[in-house]
Amino acid sequence: MARTVAPAYDPQLIEPKWRSAWKQAGLFSASDSRDKPKFYNLVMFPYPSGPLHMGHFRNYVIGDAFARYKVMRGFNVLNPFGWDAFGLPAENAAIKSGIPPRVSIERNIAISKHQLDIMGVLYAWDRELATCNDDYYRWTQWLFLKLYDLGIAYKRRAAVNWCPKDNTVLANEQIVNGVCWRCGTKPTKKELDQWFFKITAYAQRLLDDLSKLDRWPERVKVMQANWIGRSEGAELEFAVEGQERLRVFTTRPDTVYGVTFMVIAPEHPLAARIVTPDRRQEVDDYLEKTRSETEIERLSTEHEKTGVFSGAYAINPFNQERVPIWVADYVLATYGTGAIMGVPGNDSRDFEFAKKFDIPIREVVSPTPEPQGDPTSPMELGLAEGFMVASGRYTGRPSREAMPEIIAEAERRGVGQKTVTFRLRDWLISRQRYWGVPIPIVYCPDEGIVPVPREQLPVVLPPNVEFRSDGQNPLEHAEAFVKTSCPRCGKPARRETDTMDTFVDSSWYFLRYTSPNQLTEPFDKAKADFWMPVDQYIGGIEHAILHLLYSRFFMKVLFDAGMVSVDEPFNALFSQGMIQRNGAVMAKSKGNGVAPDDMVRTYGADTARVYELFIGPPELDAEWNDRGVDGVARFLNRLWRLVVGEEDDRPGAAATGNSVAGEALLRKLHETIDKVSRDLDGFRFNTAVASLMEMTNLMQDYIQGGGERNHDWDSACREMTRLLAPFAPHLAEELWHRLGGETLCAFSTWPEPDPKRLQRRTVTVVVQVDGRLRDRIELPAGAGEEEAKQSALKSANVSRALEGRSPRRIVYVPDRLLNLVSR
RNA sequence: GCGGCUGUGGUGAAAUCGGUAAACACGCCAGGUUCAGGGCCUGGUGAGCGCAAGCUCUUGGAGGUUCAAGUCCUCUCAGCCGCACCA
């Protein structure tokens, strides 16, 4: 057991008392009334995976402190909480242990709720939701049907990423570093009929509107922009000998004269059609090989180019040259047109390919108007712009100028046009798993795909299913669930057994909080209009793409459908860093977690909270230091003793000559009010705590210097208590009460700094000679340059540094600095 | 490869507008305390030189702009994160 700082006050005694007081008084029970400005404060809801540790709590403490601050600032604060309760871990646990997901989830929720409670983290619990409850997921189904009606939800056969361990498909966003984001297994390819959301239809808006999000972290916006991956270029059409045509996408139409070969992806439909008989066997072998080797080979970092000649040729529409068409897996079927023009003279991948297969390499862009010469070892691959080489009538022109002309020529001649391509793919939402929202679709032998009528929602997830060790979806074997009748014709039909990706659940939960008991629709539009957008969203960086992109997409769809009045869900976003301990991110699996329960027992909730906020800049990762907690405990104890008045009779507390006047005390108080307010507005909790510590230290100097517990002192104590309230709310409440506060401190008004108190009569001005610090002088505030100069010249240090020279120039920053320039 | 972030004492860090580098805290050292230990209190604590006054150096590195640079500019090194055969 680490040695700890014994409390001077007893958190165990005071903390529970104030927690019930807040609940009774309805702190954070948001009303929909408009008498105060609204503030929607939201922390990302968690997956209830078991006991929380202090790493998780950074998010909740930040959110709680900020919400409390906003209440004191006079806002009508909505600060709700819920549970992202569907998902694989609970189902996998069920397969192992036999405990049904709903049971383990409910147990975990109860544990987490208790932990939040003892940490003094409070929410609008009357708005609590869990995505696995049918009064929530029926509306997720309702929204699916809405998207189906809008043509945004659709089903198609597609080669999808399949995780063989989790036995389900994955969205592109869920392949992280080439492996399944959950279990780390390398996915394989599978052809399946799957449900998608047409997020690509929103690609441009999702990209454009990032510029509206000026209170989002830059890195999150950059990650989203990269993920959306907009590329401007052109599609060019090459005639293939015979009847076929081959369309390629290129961002560099200006390099079209450098084409010496074409490549199509193995999955490209032309691959089957254009191959000449003599090449058939070799091409089929290659297609077979790329299919079986799947992503594993393709994703290896130093993947050597492979490919096979199809036997067919294409005609370059610009120079009429005949170029061979190859099949190679370095071209992706899912991007652009699934085919490229090979320009080895300017593209490093094409260069590599051409080298390997002895395809001619031709210089096409040169950094100078003259050709560089030896094109077999071009040093300037990937040249963004330059001068065109061997490019017909464009030769010698700057490529940047020629590019639009080439596109225009292609359009005129009907062999291509300007296009924009995105990396973003449609969102695959089908999951072949049990513990999720059933997709409300019925398959009828006659009618085909039939949506479940809205009045029949929810399609209830059957509670009693058999969890199979072969990993198959239990729903497929739940006869009572699968067998149904067609809603249109009444004939026997089968239900869809896929469930939805849990990211669908979390794409709209922030709307449900605004009217959690709405019985007739997912949310009440008037209430959503009142509360949305979320004013401050707080969560981990791991959701930079997935959740935050999907939620933005949903919001735009609902906006277009007239269901909401704003098209971005989160006005300001804060991504907090992770807490590490012993060199690793705090995690249950690493065994380095610190339990909030232990912290509360040893130090009390307030110390744990303040330490989490003091640990470092909240947006950066921070290392948990067990001893650092003691420092915070000391601070709170000292403040307690000072305010409660136990300081006088302590031994060693004799006057030390550190005399602090009442005026100085009040000036520091108002400086602290000013600083803490600005720090809270800017999410700088660490420096806010530091300035509270500074003020406490000064209060101690005041008392030890014999300062009286007079009116000034009382005022300092009272305002300090209010400043402390968002950080250490229990302690603040107890002090507030002892200072005679009649209502709760949590509801009291945030103090304002008094500008008169911030003024100083005298200021310390730094004196430099030739830019080097030589002395400090005391001057009346607002003193003029001449006065400052005269005063400075009296300084022995200054005259020594001047060595008899007189200043040739004087730089004077009033109340701050005087620089005498003598050289 | 592309994009982003971060480099400041023994440690976590601060410096909000180009104006006192190292606030606050941990740790360490010394002293005090009806001081067992712990706690509490006081003082010290970037490096070097000096008895001292003081001087010099110091924000990953190298240049530059400026009266003045942790902060702005150019180049560069290291670490972390994201994306990655995206045409």
PDB file of C-alpha atoms in Angstrom, chain A residues 350-515:
ATOM      1  CA  ASP A 350       3.946   2.360 -62.312  1.00  0.00           C
ATOM      2  CA  PHE A 351       7.700   2.781 -62.508  1.00  0.00           C
ATOM      3  CA  GLU A 352       8.257  -0.175 -60.235  1.00  0.00           C
ATOM      4  CA  PHE A 353       5.834  -2.258 -62.258  1.00  0.00           C
ATOM      5  CA  ALA A 354       7.397  -1.295 -65.586  1.00  0.00           C
ATOM      6  CA  LYS A 355      10.880  -2.108 -64.317  1.00  0.00           C
ATOM      7  CA  LYS A 356       9.809  -5.491 -63.158  1.00  0.00           C
ATOM      8  CA  PHE A 357       8.060  -6.445 -66.408  1.00  0.00           C
ATOM      9  CA  ASP A 358      10.362  -4.677 -68.833  1.00  0.00           C
ATOM     10  CA  ILE A 359       7.779  -2.218 -70.045  1.00  0.00           C
ATOM     11  CA  PRO A 360       9.131   0.936 -71.720  1.00  0.00           C
ATOM     12  CA  ILE A 361       9.532   3.975 -69.497  1.00  0.00           C
ATOM     13  CA  ARG A 362       9.148   7.350 -71.096  1.00  0.00           C
ATOM     14  CA  GLU A 363       9.911  10.725 -69.594  1.00  0.00           C
ATOM     15  CA  VAL A 364       6.795  12.855 -69.599  1.00  0.00           C
ATOM     16  CA  VAL A 365       7.254  15.625 -67.062  1.00  0.00           C
ATOM     17  CA  SER A 366      10.571  17.376 -66.528  1.00  0.00           C
ATOM     18  CA  PRO A 367      11.543  19.847 -63.816  1.00  0.00           C
ATOM     19  CA  THR A 368      13.103  22.034 -66.522  1.00  0.00           C
ATOM     20  CA  PRO A 369      11.849  22.898 -69.993  1.00  0.00           C
ATOM     21  CA  GLU A 370      14.543  20.549 -71.321  1.00  0.00           C
ATOM     22  CA  PRO A 371      14.083  16.770 -71.002  1.00  0.00           C
ATOM     23  CA  GLN A 372      16.190  15.192 -68.282  1.00  0.00           C
ATOM     24  CA  GLY A 373      17.375  12.374 -70.481  1.00  0.00           C
ATOM     25  CA  ASP A 374      17.770   8.867 -69.116  1.00  0.00           C
ATOM     26  CA  PRO A 375      14.211   7.772 -68.394  1.00  0.00           C
ATOM     27  CA  THR A 376      15.160   4.337 -67.109  1.00  0.00           C
ATOM     28  CA  SER A 377      16.281   5.813 -63.798  1.00  0.00           C
ATOM     29  CA  PRO A 378      14.180   8.931 -63.438  1.00  0.00           C
ATOM     30  CA  MET A 379      15.131  10.681 -60.270  1.00  0.00           C
ATOM     31  CA  GLU A 380      12.144  12.979 -60.370  1.00  0.00           C
ATOM     32  CA  LEU A 381       9.215  10.602 -60.111  1.00  0.00           C
ATOM     33  CA  GLY A 382       5.918  11.902 -58.855  1.00  0.00           C
ATOM     34  CA  LEU A 383       6.676  15.390 -60.032  1.00  0.00           C
ATOM     35  CA  ALA A 384       3.665  17.488 -59.076  1.00  0.00           C
ATOM     36  CA  GLU A 385       4.306  19.926 -61.886  1.00  0.00           C
ATOM     37  CA  GLY A 386       6.901  20.671 -64.460  1.00  0.00           C
ATOM     38  CA  PHE A 387       7.294  20.932 -68.196  1.00  0.00           C
ATOM     39  CA  MET A 388       5.747  18.451 -70.559  1.00  0.00           C
ATOM     40  CA  VAL A 389       8.047  16.205 -72.539  1.00  0.00           C
ATOM     41  CA  ALA A 390       7.262  14.276 -75.736  1.00  0.00           C
ATOM     42  CA  SER A 391       3.620  15.225 -75.415  1.00  0.00           C
ATOM     43  CA  GLY A 392       2.555  16.095 -78.921  1.00  0.00           C
ATOM     44  CA  ARG A 393       1.417  19.650 -79.251  1.00  0.00           C
ATOM     45  CA  TYR A 394       1.658  20.155 -75.504  1.00  0.00           C
ATOM     46  CA  THR A 395       5.391  19.525 -75.457  1.00  0.00           C
ATOM     47  CA  GLY A 396       7.343  22.150 -73.542  1.00  0.00           C
ATOM     48  CA  ARG A 397       4.291  23.627 -71.869  1.00  0.00           C
ATOM     49  CA  PRO A 398       4.044  23.907 -68.072  1.00  0.00           C
ATOM     50  CA  SER A 399       1.984  20.889 -67.014  1.00  0.00           C
ATOM     51  CA  ARG A 400      -0.229  22.916 -64.747  1.00  0.00           C
ATOM     52  CA  GLU A 401      -1.404  25.040 -67.670  1.00  0.00           C
ATOM     53  CA  ALA A 402      -1.774  22.119 -70.038  1.00  0.00           C
ATOM     54  CA  MET A 403      -3.798  19.966 -67.658  1.00  0.00           C
ATOM     55  CA  PRO A 404      -7.149  21.783 -68.109  1.00  0.00           C
ATOM     56  CA  GLU A 405      -6.549  21.965 -71.837  1.00  0.00           C
ATOM     57  CA  ILE A 406      -6.045  18.233 -72.069  1.00  0.00           C
ATOM     58  CA  ILE A 407      -9.238  17.637 -70.117  1.00  0.00           C
ATOM     59  CA  ALA A 408     -11.053  20.051 -72.394  1.00  0.00           C
ATOM     60  CA  GLU A 409      -9.721  18.238 -75.440  1.00  0.00           C
ATOM     61  CA  ALA A 410     -10.851  14.898 -74.038  1.00  0.00           C
ATOM     62  CA  GLU A 411     -14.315  16.291 -73.444  1.00  0.00           C
ATOM     63  CA  ARG A 412     -14.487  17.807 -76.907  1.00  0.00           C
ATOM     64  CA  ARG A 413     -13.518  14.549 -78.501  1.00  0.00           C
ATOM     65  CA  GLY A 414     -15.791  12.508 -76.265  1.00  0.00           C
ATOM     66  CA  VAL A 415     -12.995  10.440 -74.732  1.00  0.00           C
ATOM     67  CA  GLY A 416     -13.228  11.640 -71.170  1.00  0.00           C
ATOM     68  CA  GLN A 417     -14.285  14.299 -68.729  1.00  0.00           C
ATOM     69  CA  LYS A 418     -13.286  16.019 -65.545  1.00  0.00           C
ATOM     70  CA  THR A 419     -14.287  13.981 -62.468  1.00  0.00           C
ATOM     71  CA  VAL A 420     -13.953  13.884 -58.747  1.00  0.00           C
ATOM     72  CA  THR A 421     -13.334  10.634 -56.922  1.00  0.00           C
ATOM     73  CA  PHE A 422     -13.576   9.867 -53.229  1.00  0.00           C
ATOM     74  CA  ARG A 423     -11.877   7.233 -51.143  1.00  0.00           C
ATOM     75  CA  LEU A 424     -14.910   7.028 -48.908  1.00  0.00           C
ATOM     76  CA  ARG A 425     -16.926   3.852 -49.499  1.00  0.00           C
ATOM     77  CA  ASP A 426     -20.533   3.203 -48.623  1.00  0.00           C
ATOM     78  CA  TRP A 427     -21.039   2.171 -45.027  1.00  0.00           C
ATOM     79  CA  LEU A 428     -21.574  -1.559 -44.688  1.00  0.00           C
ATOM     80  CA  ILE A 429     -23.935  -1.951 -41.747  1.00  0.00           C
ATOM     81  CA  SER A 430     -24.908  -5.655 -41.827  1.00  0.00           C
ATOM     82  CA  ARG A 431     -23.498  -7.778 -39.060  1.00  0.00           C
ATOM     83  CA  GLN A 432     -23.954 -11.525 -38.823  1.00  0.00           C
ATOM     84  CA  ARG A 433     -24.244 -11.360 -35.062  1.00  0.00           C
ATOM     85  CA  TYR A 434     -26.955 -11.606 -32.449  1.00  0.00           C
ATOM     86  CA  TRP A 435     -26.346  -8.781 -29.993  1.00  0.00           C
ATOM     87  CA  GLY A 436     -27.465  -5.830 -32.076  1.00  0.00           C
ATOM     88  CA  VAL A 437     -30.500  -4.174 -33.592  1.00  0.00           C
ATOM     89  CA  PRO A 438     -32.383  -6.554 -35.915  1.00  0.00           C
ATOM     90  CA  ILE A 439     -32.684  -5.083 -39.390  1.00  0.00           C
ATOM     91  CA  PRO A 440     -36.456  -4.632 -39.883  1.00  0.00           C
ATOM     92  CA  ILE A 441     -36.734  -6.394 -43.223  1.00  0.00           C
ATOM     93  CA  VAL A 442     -38.673  -9.464 -44.354  1.00  0.00           C
ATOM     94  CA  TYR A 443     -37.881 -11.584 -47.400  1.00  0.00           C
ATOM     95  CA  CYS A 444     -40.976 -12.792 -49.208  1.00  0.00           C
ATOM     96  CA  PRO A 445     -40.754 -15.372 -52.020  1.00  0.00           C
ATOM     97  CA  ASP A 446     -43.179 -13.262 -54.045  1.00  0.00           C
ATOM     98  CA  GLU A 447     -42.635  -9.711 -52.922  1.00  0.00           C
ATOM     99  CA  GLY A 448     -38.891  -9.821 -52.378  1.00  0.00           C
ATOM    100  CA  ILE A 449     -37.483  -7.323 -49.916  1.00  0.00           C
ATOM    101  CA  VAL A 450     -40.305  -6.021 -47.753  1.00  0.00           C
ATOM    102  CA  PRO A 451     -39.720  -3.468 -44.989  1.00  0.00           C
ATOM    103  CA  VAL A 452     -41.472  -4.187 -41.720  1.00  0.00           C
ATOM    104  CA  PRO A 453     -44.354  -1.692 -41.317  1.00  0.00           C
ATOM    105  CA  ARG A 454     -43.562   0.977 -38.731  1.00  0.00           C
ATOM    106  CA  GLU A 455     -46.507   0.032 -36.533  1.00  0.00           C
ATOM    107  CA  GLN A 456     -45.028  -3.443 -36.146  1.00  0.00           C
ATOM    108  CA  LEU A 457     -41.837  -2.112 -34.639  1.00  0.00           C
ATOM    109  CA  PRO A 458     -39.885  -3.082 -32.738  1.00  0.00           C
ATOM    110  CA  VAL A 459     -38.734  -6.264 -34.348  1.00  0.00           C
ATOM    111  CA  VAL A 460     -37.832  -7.723 -31.001  1.00  0.00           C
ATOM    112  CA  LEU A 461     -34.493  -9.370 -30.495  1.00  0.00           C
ATOM    113  CA  PRO A 462     -35.510 -12.788 -29.100  1.00  0.00           C
ATOM    114  CA  PRO A 463     -34.124 -13.222 -25.579  1.00  0.00           C
ATOM    115  CA  ASN A 464     -33.771 -16.973 -25.557  1.00  0.00           C
ATOM    116  CA  VAL A 465     -31.349 -18.094 -28.205  1.00  0.00           C
ATOM    117  CA  GLU A 466     -28.647 -20.661 -28.327  1.00  0.00           C
ATOM    118  CA  PHE A 467     -25.137 -19.226 -28.355  1.00  0.00           C
ATOM    119  CA  ARG A 468     -23.204 -21.456 -30.673  1.00  0.00           C
ATOM    120  CA  SER A 469     -19.582 -22.299 -30.287  1.00  0.00           C
ATOM    121  CA  ASP A 470     -19.218 -22.421 -34.093  1.00  0.00           C
ATOM    122  CA  GLY A 471     -19.729 -18.672 -34.047  1.00  0.00           C
ATOM    123  CA  GLN A 472     -22.775 -18.740 -36.290  1.00  0.00           C
ATOM    124  CA  ASN A 473     -25.406 -16.096 -35.820  1.00  0.00           C
ATOM    125  CA  PRO A 474     -27.883 -17.495 -33.255  1.00  0.00           C
ATOM    126  CA  LEU A 475     -30.681 -15.620 -34.977  1.00  0.00           C
ATOM    127  CA  GLU A 476     -30.400 -17.852 -38.030  1.00  0.00           C
ATOM    128  CA  HIS A 477     -31.268 -20.794 -35.855  1.00  0.00           C
ATOM    129  CA  ALA A 478     -34.043 -19.067 -33.913  1.00  0.00           C
ATOM    130  CA  GLU A 479     -36.976 -20.496 -35.845  1.00  0.00           C
ATOM    131  CA  ALA A 480     -39.597 -18.456 -34.029  1.00  0.00           C
ATOM    132  CA  PHE A 481     -37.764 -15.318 -35.031  1.00  0.00           C
ATOM    133  CA  VAL A 482     -36.953 -16.215 -38.613  1.00  0.00           C
ATOM    134  CA  LYS A 483     -40.309 -17.608 -39.615  1.00  0.00           C
ATOM    135  CA  THR A 484     -42.823 -14.892 -40.214  1.00  0.00           C
ATOM    136  CA  SER A 485     -45.382 -13.831 -42.731  1.00  0.00           C
ATOM    137  CA  CYS A 486     -45.012 -11.276 -45.444  1.00  0.00           C
ATOM    138  CA  PRO A 487     -46.399  -7.911 -44.304  1.00  0.00           C
ATOM    139  CA  ARG A 488     -47.681  -7.333 -47.839  1.00  0.00           C
ATOM    140  CA  CYS A 489     -49.162 -10.619 -48.991  1.00  0.00           C
ATOM    141  CA  GLY A 490     -49.299 -12.628 -45.787  1.00  0.00           C
ATOM    142  CA  LYS A 491     -47.493 -15.638 -47.206  1.00  0.00           C
ATOM    143  CA  PRO A 492     -44.775 -17.359 -45.184  1.00  0.00           C
ATOM    144  CA  ALA A 493     -41.605 -15.338 -45.286  1.00  0.00           C
ATOM    145  CA  ARG A 494     -38.227 -15.105 -43.573  1.00  0.00           C
ATOM    146  CA  ARG A 495     -36.858 -12.327 -41.485  1.00  0.00           C
ATOM    147  CA  GLU A 496     -33.514 -10.702 -42.108  1.00  0.00           C
ATOM    148  CA  THR A 497     -31.199 -12.203 -39.515  1.00  0.00           C
ATOM    149  CA  ASP A 498     -28.418  -9.652 -39.823  1.00  0.00           C
ATOM    150  CA  THR A 499     -28.251  -7.010 -37.154  1.00  0.00           C
ATOM    151  CA  MET A 500     -26.960  -3.478 -37.527  1.00  0.00           C
ATOM    152  CA  ASP A 501     -23.472  -2.247 -36.868  1.00  0.00           C
ATOM    153  CA  THR A 502     -23.554  -0.695 -33.390  1.00  0.00           C
ATOM    154  CA  PHE A 503     -22.257   2.534 -34.860  1.00  0.00           C
ATOM    155  CA  VAL A 504     -25.778   3.007 -36.221  1.00  0.00           C
ATOM    156  CA  ASP A 505     -27.045   3.063 -32.632  1.00  0.00           C
ATOM    157  CA  SER A 506     -24.573   5.754 -31.649  1.00  0.00           C
ATOM    158  CA  SER A 507     -25.193   7.883 -34.730  1.00  0.00           C
ATOM    159  CA  TRP A 508     -28.349   9.420 -33.312  1.00  0.00           C
ATOM    160  CA  TYR A 509     -28.382   8.867 -29.519  1.00  0.00           C
ATOM    161  CA  PHE A 510     -27.662  12.553 -28.873  1.00  0.00           C
ATOM    162  CA  LEU A 511     -31.036  13.308 -30.477  1.00  0.00           C
ATOM    163  CA  ARG A 512     -32.898  10.818 -28.317  1.00  0.00           C
ATOM    164  CA  TYR A 513     -31.631  12.516 -25.144  1.00  0.00           C
ATOM    165  CA  THR A 514     -33.619  15.595 -26.085  1.00  0.00           C
ATOM    166  CA  SER A 515     -36.901  13.674 -25.722  1.00  0.00           C
TER     167      SER A 515
END
